[in-house]
Amino acid sequence: MDSDFDKNQDKMNLLISEMEKKLEKIYLGGGKNRIEKLHEQGKMTARERIAFLIDKNSETIEIGGFMGDEMYKDHGGCPAGGVVVVIAYVSGKQCIIVANDATVKAGAWFPITAKKNLRAQEIAMENRLPIIYLVDSAGVYLPLQDEIFADKEHFGRIFRNNAIMSGMGILQISAVMGSCVAGGAYLPIMSDEAMIVDKTGSIFLAGSYLVKAAIGESIDNETLGGATTHCEISGVTDYKCKDDADCLTRIRNIIGKIGHFDKAGFNRIEATLPKKKEKEILGIIPDARDKQYDMHEIIARLVDDSDFEEYKEGFGQSILCGLARIDGWSVGIIANQRKVVKSKKGEMQFGGVIYSDSADKAARFIMNCNQKKIPLLFLQDVTGFMVGSRSEHGGIIKDGAKMVNTMANSVVPKFTVVIGNSYGAGNYAMCGKAYDPRLIVGWPTAQIAVMGGAQAAKVLVQIEVASLKAKGEAITPEKETELFNKIKDRYDSQTSPYYAAARLWVDAIINPLDTRKWISMGIEMANNAPITKAYNVGVIQT
């Protein structure tokens, strides 16, 4: 390997190490002391409950591990959004599991907690996955109630989704393993089956103190809404469990008896590993943004047998399109080419930029994959669409709109991996979060923004200088440099992959070597949801 490879690999390994250290801290939730307190109460933590519930030695992917990162500092933070969400296997069946982390503010709901729960329900609805709620929550975090209570995408949407999923026939199982208070009490009861752990689980619209204040009745919480009350008197819950382990075992038993449903029928054969070494991915991505690399080399290390059947290979070369397999699943890949290429017309095309011909090629390929019922995989490293008079006169807006139209109207499932840049309209055309990818993840090298920090700073400095000149004022070169650096630093912090992951612009930041697992499990879950509508792209100018 050459020195550039070694340098790139060292940089990527450093980024992965930083990511893993951040995750280790996040996995502690509210900290070791609070974990110990849970154990003293005879309770498992959210992550321990999940580990007990899922099949041993099976694959798992976590959604939103970095949610809330560096947010809510004035409130003590909210690691992982105060709730753990995983897609995993329970009794051999793929499920999505939502577990409140009672070590984080007693499992209270921050605004980001609601967003994460809604994302979990969205995944369940899109892919018809059974959803398991492990409830242990003190309800809405009152200091931020105005940001979580009344709007369309706030707390109440959870219960609306419970009802919608019930109508869709998607299995929902709730286990009340701690507090389940106020509006949150509706969640387990709107599930298909509900169980409660004796002595530690409780369900009530108002706790004993509020009952005393409201109506003057004196009653303890266990009598008011404990396991015996709800299993033997109110009939609110279906199963009374002696402890966490008993409760989780009952869930496994129920899931193990579910029948099979219709599948979408995506093509899969026996999987093979890439011929080229997967680990070499770590040395291919450059250690600096302004350096080139060949996206073919990344694809060859992601797909089975390193076999990529490229579509229109010599046309529109700033986007690569082609058919391949990942872990046996058939996929259609749309990837930004990151090296400068020369078109057949002799024109140079910059890497990571979408040109008219590449947008047209991608649109046609997307339509072909929809016709063949092949899931789509977008590999993003895009700075945007080509600008300038030549592109505008050539109809770049029309061709870009065609690509966005065909992608947005796709009926086959879409998956997105942000490898490097994800800027401006390039984010949209390459299936950013707004375009409903079933899963969207970033590598530690990902950056998501309207434009890069340096470009944004140059634009804003130009505007500031022009404004001062219009007022008859001047700006010194030193002041201009100071202003540029200030703006660039702010933009750079906001383009960090962790900034994006904290706000759920991506579902996760992952080790590049886990990409095949994420795509394979993603297509497997999408295969649970048959395609029920025809592909229609609407009006497209040609």
XYZ file of C-alpha atoms in Angstrom:
542
model
C 0.000 0.000 0.000
C 1.217 3.573 -0.692
C 1.803 6.286 1.885
C -1.501 8.008 1.065
C -3.365 4.788 1.884
C -1.600 4.506 5.239
C -2.278 8.179 6.020
C -5.949 7.819 5.076
C -6.289 4.652 7.138
C -4.720 6.282 10.200
C -7.123 9.244 9.909
C -10.179 6.987 9.509
C -9.126 4.748 12.415
C -8.759 7.854 14.579
C -12.284 8.989 13.639
C -13.687 5.531 14.381
C -11.893 5.470 17.747
C -13.360 8.877 18.644
C -16.819 7.630 17.662
C -16.492 4.500 19.802
C -15.335 6.533 22.828
C -18.358 8.813 22.502
C -20.632 5.768 22.301
C -19.062 4.198 25.415
C -20.019 7.317 27.368
C -23.511 7.412 25.852
C -24.089 3.752 26.767
C -23.744 4.701 30.455
C -26.898 6.806 30.127
C -27.290 8.890 33.277
C -24.099 7.448 34.788
C -22.871 4.564 36.916
C -24.532 5.785 40.133
C -27.968 5.763 38.551
C -27.336 2.358 37.021
C -26.490 1.035 40.483
C -29.709 2.517 41.904
C -31.737 0.661 39.264
C -30.003 -2.581 40.153
C -30.773 -1.986 43.837
C -34.465 -1.781 42.874
C -34.184 -5.177 41.168
C -34.415 -3.593 37.712
C -32.264 -3.947 34.603
C -31.131 -0.941 32.603
C -32.670 -0.295 29.179
C -29.649 -1.792 27.405
C -29.561 -4.811 29.717
C -33.250 -5.449 29.026
C -32.634 -5.344 25.285
C -29.618 -7.663 25.573
C -31.735 -10.172 27.528
C -34.646 -9.953 25.074
C -32.874 -10.382 21.733
C -31.488 -13.588 20.247
C -27.968 -14.297 21.428
C -25.147 -13.703 18.917
C -27.570 -12.145 16.417
C -27.002 -8.941 14.446
C -28.344 -5.665 15.892
C -28.409 -2.070 14.654
C -29.117 0.923 16.870
C -31.130 3.924 15.699
C -30.258 7.355 17.082
C -27.445 6.464 19.460
C -26.062 10.004 19.158
C -29.415 11.761 19.510
C -29.246 14.664 21.922
C -25.426 14.811 21.704
C -24.243 18.186 23.067
C -27.880 19.296 23.431
C -29.805 20.281 26.602
C -26.615 21.168 28.495
C -28.605 23.495 30.766
C -30.758 20.498 31.756
C -27.937 18.042 32.428
C -27.939 16.516 28.941
C -30.000 13.754 27.412
C -27.762 10.843 26.271
C -29.256 8.935 23.313
C -32.397 11.045 23.720
C -33.252 9.156 26.925
C -34.480 6.129 24.982
C -32.717 3.193 23.303
C -34.035 2.057 19.906
C -32.704 -1.023 18.125
C -33.656 -3.234 15.202
C -32.891 -6.790 16.275
C -34.043 -10.400 16.211
C -36.399 -11.782 18.878
C -37.198 -15.493 18.606
C -35.892 -15.388 15.043
C -38.122 -12.470 13.967
C -36.878 -9.007 13.126
C -38.432 -6.443 15.486
C -37.906 -2.847 16.522
C -37.447 -2.338 20.261
C -38.001 0.954 22.094
C -36.704 1.055 25.692
C -36.930 4.099 27.986
C -33.659 4.765 29.813
C -34.699 5.404 33.424
C -31.153 6.522 34.309
C -31.721 9.710 32.250
C -34.105 11.994 34.184
C -36.148 8.946 35.267
C -36.886 8.231 31.602
C -38.625 11.581 31.100
C -39.465 12.681 27.567
C -37.394 15.537 26.134
C -38.392 16.997 22.747
C -35.699 14.864 21.098
C -37.109 11.773 22.867
C -40.428 12.243 21.103
C -38.673 12.662 17.755
C -36.779 9.423 18.291
C -39.892 7.487 19.308
C -41.722 8.779 16.249
C -38.823 7.653 14.042
C -39.055 4.163 15.575
C -42.785 4.047 14.846
C -42.180 5.320 11.298
C -39.740 2.471 10.687
C -42.262 -0.023 12.088
C -45.054 1.316 9.851
C -42.973 1.544 6.655
C -41.603 -1.960 7.055
C -44.454 -3.644 8.967
C -42.110 -4.612 11.789
C -43.454 -5.761 15.168
C -42.642 -3.093 17.756
C -41.848 -3.781 21.400
C -42.035 -0.980 23.985
C -40.120 -1.445 27.251
C -41.731 1.327 29.301
C -40.007 2.987 32.254
C -40.719 6.705 32.123
C -41.734 9.578 34.377
C -43.580 11.214 31.451
C -42.993 14.592 29.814
C -39.967 16.564 30.998
C -41.917 19.507 32.405
C -39.289 22.289 32.031
C -39.508 21.770 28.242
C -43.206 20.892 28.015
C -43.896 23.671 25.492
C -41.552 21.964 23.012
C -43.068 18.491 23.308
C -46.750 18.679 24.141
C -49.157 20.106 21.595
C -47.764 20.172 18.060
C -48.249 17.634 15.265
C -44.878 15.926 15.721
C -44.973 16.077 19.533
C -45.810 13.566 22.270
C -49.453 13.021 21.282
C -48.451 11.787 17.816
C -47.118 8.628 19.510
C -50.640 7.540 20.475
C -52.040 8.466 17.073
C -49.417 6.149 15.581
C -50.369 3.402 18.055
C -53.887 3.545 16.644
C -52.720 3.662 13.011
C -50.429 0.653 13.489
C -53.208 -1.272 15.166
C -55.372 -0.638 12.108
C -52.511 -1.790 9.856
C -52.227 -5.060 11.754
C -48.694 -4.328 13.001
C -48.092 -6.123 16.306
C -47.329 -3.863 19.282
C -46.315 -5.310 22.642
C -45.778 -3.143 25.724
C -44.024 -4.105 28.922
C -44.468 -1.700 31.846
C -41.235 -2.226 33.762
C -41.234 0.996 35.793
C -43.253 4.211 35.827
C -45.882 4.814 33.163
C -47.483 8.141 33.965
C -50.148 10.562 32.713
C -50.554 10.672 28.906
C -47.840 8.046 28.570
C -50.187 5.564 30.232
C -52.111 5.319 26.962
C -49.181 3.788 25.062
C -49.254 0.287 26.618
C -53.016 0.165 26.602
C -53.138 1.099 22.906
C -50.780 -1.809 22.198
C -52.093 -5.238 21.279
C -50.754 -6.866 24.428
C -49.544 -5.305 27.668
C -47.690 -6.777 30.600
C -46.518 -5.274 33.874
C -43.773 -6.168 36.348
C -44.978 -6.699 39.910
C -43.862 -4.110 42.483
C -41.744 -2.065 40.035
C -44.267 -1.367 37.255
C -47.091 1.144 37.685
C -49.652 2.805 35.409
C -51.801 5.788 36.286
C -53.020 9.045 34.780
C -52.090 10.824 38.032
C -49.841 9.632 40.875
C -50.798 9.519 44.539
C -49.594 13.072 45.311
C -51.609 14.571 42.466
C -54.661 12.496 43.393
C -54.422 13.838 46.945
C -54.126 17.404 45.680
C -56.897 17.047 43.095
C -59.624 15.133 44.924
C -58.348 14.697 48.476
C -58.032 10.905 48.246
C -55.157 9.283 50.149
C -53.768 6.218 48.368
C -50.343 4.719 47.670
C -49.031 4.260 44.111
C -49.027 0.456 44.255
C -52.706 0.289 45.196
C -53.523 3.055 42.748
C -51.867 1.528 39.687
C -49.603 -1.416 40.437
C -49.475 -4.846 38.796
C -52.107 -6.465 41.029
C -54.516 -3.572 40.477
C -54.243 -3.635 36.698
C -54.106 -7.404 36.220
C -56.827 -8.356 38.718
C -59.097 -5.340 39.203
C -59.007 -2.920 36.241
C -58.022 -5.483 33.582
C -55.829 -2.837 31.944
C -52.835 -5.207 31.546
C -52.799 -8.773 30.241
C -49.854 -10.394 32.038
C -48.431 -9.985 35.550
C -44.680 -10.671 35.640
C -42.591 -11.349 38.728
C -39.486 -9.469 37.515
C -37.758 -8.036 34.429
C -36.422 -11.418 33.286
C -39.866 -13.038 33.511
C -41.400 -10.151 31.573
C -38.828 -10.276 28.768
C -39.100 -14.070 28.513
C -42.869 -13.758 28.032
C -42.290 -11.312 25.178
C -39.899 -13.787 23.508
C -42.523 -16.526 23.860
C -45.222 -14.384 22.239
C -43.007 -13.240 19.352
C -41.946 -16.853 18.768
C -45.542 -17.819 17.981
C -46.291 -15.113 15.383
C -47.282 -16.426 11.952
C -45.675 -15.381 8.669
C -47.058 -12.571 6.517
C -46.723 -11.683 2.829
C -43.311 -10.417 1.696
C -42.357 -7.795 -0.864
C -40.314 -10.419 -2.711
C -36.958 -8.696 -3.179
C -34.401 -10.916 -4.861
C -31.839 -12.658 -2.661
C -29.356 -15.439 -3.288
C -26.616 -16.929 -1.140
C -24.299 -14.169 0.033
C -20.616 -13.939 -0.811
C -17.993 -11.585 0.589
C -16.393 -8.932 -1.626
C -13.333 -10.192 -3.497
C -11.479 -7.037 -2.522
C -10.729 -6.664 1.182
C -13.438 -4.711 3.017
C -10.915 -3.282 5.500
C -9.210 -1.417 2.665
C -12.182 0.998 2.655
C -10.514 2.662 5.623
C -7.503 3.623 3.520
C -9.369 4.792 0.412
C -11.286 7.787 1.799
C -8.784 10.705 1.661
C -7.617 12.419 4.832
C -8.613 15.806 3.336
C -11.789 17.010 1.596
C -10.024 18.445 -1.440
C -8.451 15.121 -2.455
C -9.936 12.750 -5.028
C -10.717 9.055 -4.867
C -12.473 6.569 -7.147
C -15.909 5.531 -5.858
C -15.554 2.274 -7.840
C -12.966 1.239 -5.229
C -15.457 1.761 -2.384
C -18.226 -0.137 -4.187
C -15.877 -3.053 -4.947
C -15.357 -3.479 -1.193
C -19.040 -3.247 -0.283
C -20.733 -5.574 -2.782
C -20.770 -9.360 -3.047
C -17.929 -10.815 -5.103
C -16.915 -7.170 -5.875
C -19.258 -7.482 -8.861
C -20.763 -4.165 -10.041
C -22.737 -4.230 -13.292
C -22.389 -0.599 -14.300
C -25.171 1.198 -16.189
C -24.188 3.706 -18.947
C -20.565 3.456 -17.850
C -19.221 6.033 -20.313
C -22.047 8.579 -19.920
C -22.669 11.069 -17.110
C -19.646 9.822 -15.231
C -19.971 12.077 -12.165
C -22.628 9.642 -10.926
C -22.087 5.873 -10.971
C -25.154 3.675 -11.408
C -25.286 -0.089 -11.497
C -26.636 -3.363 -10.164
C -24.951 -5.421 -7.466
C -25.670 -7.603 -4.443
C -25.087 -6.905 -0.769
C -25.237 -9.943 1.513
C -27.124 -11.712 -1.274
C -29.751 -8.963 -1.736
C -30.100 -7.377 -5.176
C -29.520 -3.599 -5.063
C -29.380 -0.705 -7.494
C -26.529 1.625 -6.529
C -26.440 5.376 -7.240
C -23.102 6.836 -6.109
C -21.300 10.145 -6.546
C -17.966 9.744 -8.332
C -15.327 11.639 -6.366
C -12.547 11.879 -8.943
C -12.306 14.283 -11.850
C -13.432 12.533 -15.011
C -13.300 13.362 -18.708
C -16.519 13.015 -20.690
C -16.666 11.581 -24.214
C -17.091 15.168 -25.419
C -13.696 15.956 -23.936
C -15.126 18.041 -21.077
C -13.746 17.714 -17.558
C -16.259 16.972 -14.788
C -15.413 17.708 -11.175
C -15.730 14.922 -8.642
C -18.776 15.048 -6.366
C -20.665 17.460 -8.638
C -23.910 16.460 -10.381
C -24.027 17.441 -14.061
C -27.012 17.368 -16.431
C -25.977 14.122 -18.106
C -25.345 12.338 -14.787
C -28.700 13.519 -13.376
C -30.440 12.241 -16.510
C -28.648 8.892 -16.253
C -29.531 8.514 -12.569
C -33.203 9.308 -13.250
C -33.413 6.624 -15.920
C -31.640 4.087 -13.722
C -33.993 4.788 -10.795
C -36.974 4.194 -13.070
C -35.451 0.911 -14.260
C -34.939 -0.319 -10.683
C -38.541 0.482 -9.821
C -39.685 -1.493 -12.839
C -37.550 -4.463 -11.751
C -38.481 -4.189 -8.029
C -34.882 -3.671 -6.944
C -34.137 -1.662 -3.750
C -32.023 1.470 -4.178
C -28.797 2.325 -2.352
C -27.475 5.907 -2.501
C -23.800 6.493 -1.651
C -23.453 10.221 -1.032
C -20.327 12.308 -1.423
C -21.804 15.284 -3.218
C -21.064 19.009 -3.242
C -24.188 19.877 -5.275
C -25.251 20.495 -8.880
C -22.964 22.185 -11.394
C -23.452 25.954 -11.619
C -22.549 28.592 -14.184
C -23.978 29.821 -17.490
C -23.110 26.675 -19.428
C -24.998 24.451 -16.975
C -27.949 26.824 -16.623
C -28.311 27.174 -20.400
C -28.063 23.395 -20.712
C -31.048 22.902 -18.418
C -29.395 21.680 -15.213
C -32.485 22.662 -13.194
C -34.729 20.573 -15.453
C -32.439 17.537 -15.314
C -31.985 17.866 -11.566
C -35.759 18.085 -11.103
C -36.153 14.926 -13.184
C -33.760 13.051 -10.896
C -35.477 14.319 -7.744
C -38.899 13.427 -9.173
C -38.011 9.853 -10.049
C -36.264 9.329 -6.704
C -39.041 10.889 -4.603
C -41.735 8.813 -6.300
C -39.868 5.503 -5.988
C -41.980 2.684 -4.598
C -39.005 0.405 -3.931
C -37.249 0.990 -0.595
C -34.357 3.452 -0.538
C -31.280 3.419 1.689
C -28.700 6.179 2.012
C -25.093 6.161 3.223
C -23.410 9.562 3.615
C -19.749 8.799 2.979
C -18.403 12.337 2.701
C -20.044 15.598 1.664
C -23.812 15.990 1.549
C -24.310 19.571 0.461
C -27.221 21.611 -0.831
C -29.551 20.203 -3.453
C -27.139 17.289 -3.813
C -28.421 16.040 -0.451
C -31.950 16.086 -1.863
C -31.236 14.443 -5.204
C -29.207 11.682 -3.528
C -32.071 10.787 -1.174
C -31.443 12.820 1.959
C -33.612 12.480 5.066
C -36.463 14.525 3.535
C -36.993 11.845 0.860
C -37.900 8.943 3.158
C -34.964 6.558 2.982
C -35.870 3.473 5.039
C -32.518 3.966 6.784
C -29.956 6.766 6.426
C -26.530 6.523 8.053
C -23.269 8.429 7.909
C -19.647 7.419 8.169
C -17.461 9.424 10.595
C -16.317 11.389 7.522
C -19.853 12.623 6.723
C -20.739 16.318 6.532
C -24.277 17.608 5.966
C -24.976 21.275 5.212
C -26.198 23.733 2.585
C -22.537 24.141 1.658
C -19.104 23.635 3.198
C -17.860 25.972 5.918
C -15.242 27.658 3.711
C -17.721 28.301 0.885
C -20.385 29.620 3.256
C -17.889 31.892 4.971
C -16.697 33.325 1.628
C -20.284 34.092 0.584
C -21.229 35.706 3.890
C -18.006 37.737 4.066
C -18.661 39.061 0.542
C -22.164 40.113 1.608
C -20.816 41.800 4.758
C -18.101 43.660 2.841
C -20.607 44.840 0.214
C -22.952 46.030 2.982
C -20.196 48.054 4.664
C -19.095 49.584 1.351
C -22.698 50.620 0.655
C -22.587 52.528 3.957
C -19.323 54.163 2.991
C -17.312 52.065 5.436
C -14.227 49.977 4.756
C -13.116 46.636 6.158
C -9.448 45.850 6.661
C -7.945 42.597 5.352
C -7.295 41.591 8.988
C -10.943 42.185 9.936
C -12.074 40.290 6.835
C -9.906 37.294 7.802
C -11.206 37.400 11.378
C -14.807 37.462 10.144
C -14.122 34.612 7.695
C -12.628 32.374 10.398
C -15.467 33.085 12.818
C -18.129 32.148 10.277
C -16.178 29.112 9.047
C -15.709 27.746 12.577
C -19.440 28.041 13.269
C -20.361 26.312 10.001
C -17.767 23.578 10.489
C -19.234 22.698 13.906
C -22.686 22.443 12.353
C -21.504 20.179 9.522
C -20.107 17.598 11.959
C -21.704 14.141 11.590
C -22.500 14.246 15.327
C -24.415 17.502 14.923
C -26.509 15.743 12.259
C -26.938 12.559 14.287
C -27.923 14.482 17.442
C -30.890 15.903 15.487
C -31.721 12.648 13.668
C -30.793 13.938 10.223
C -29.163 10.522 10.023
C -30.208 7.404 11.935
C -26.662 6.599 13.025
C -22.962 7.256 12.560
C -21.411 3.887 11.756
C -18.077 2.222 11.244
C -17.712 1.917 7.431
C -17.078 -1.811 7.931
C -20.645 -2.182 9.278
C -22.233 -0.811 6.086
C -23.041 -4.224 4.595
C -24.814 -5.257 7.821
C -26.948 -2.108 7.887
C -28.010 -2.451 4.248
C -28.714 -6.178 4.529
C -30.824 -5.824 7.687
C -32.523 -2.802 6.132
C -33.595 -4.666 3.000
C -34.662 -7.635 5.126
C -36.991 -5.417 7.158
C -38.272 -3.661 4.008
C -39.091 -7.080 2.566
C -41.810 -7.384 5.251
C -43.855 -4.666 3.522
C -45.289 -5.644 0.110
C -45.320 -2.872 -2.505
C -48.955 -1.926 -2.945
C -48.835 0.983 -5.401
C -47.642 1.346 -8.970
C -44.612 3.456 -9.828
C -45.673 6.790 -11.322
C -43.227 9.676 -11.621
C -45.803 12.295 -12.610
C -44.853 15.077 -15.007
C -41.232 15.084 -16.178
C -39.878 17.385 -18.858
C -37.686 15.578 -21.327
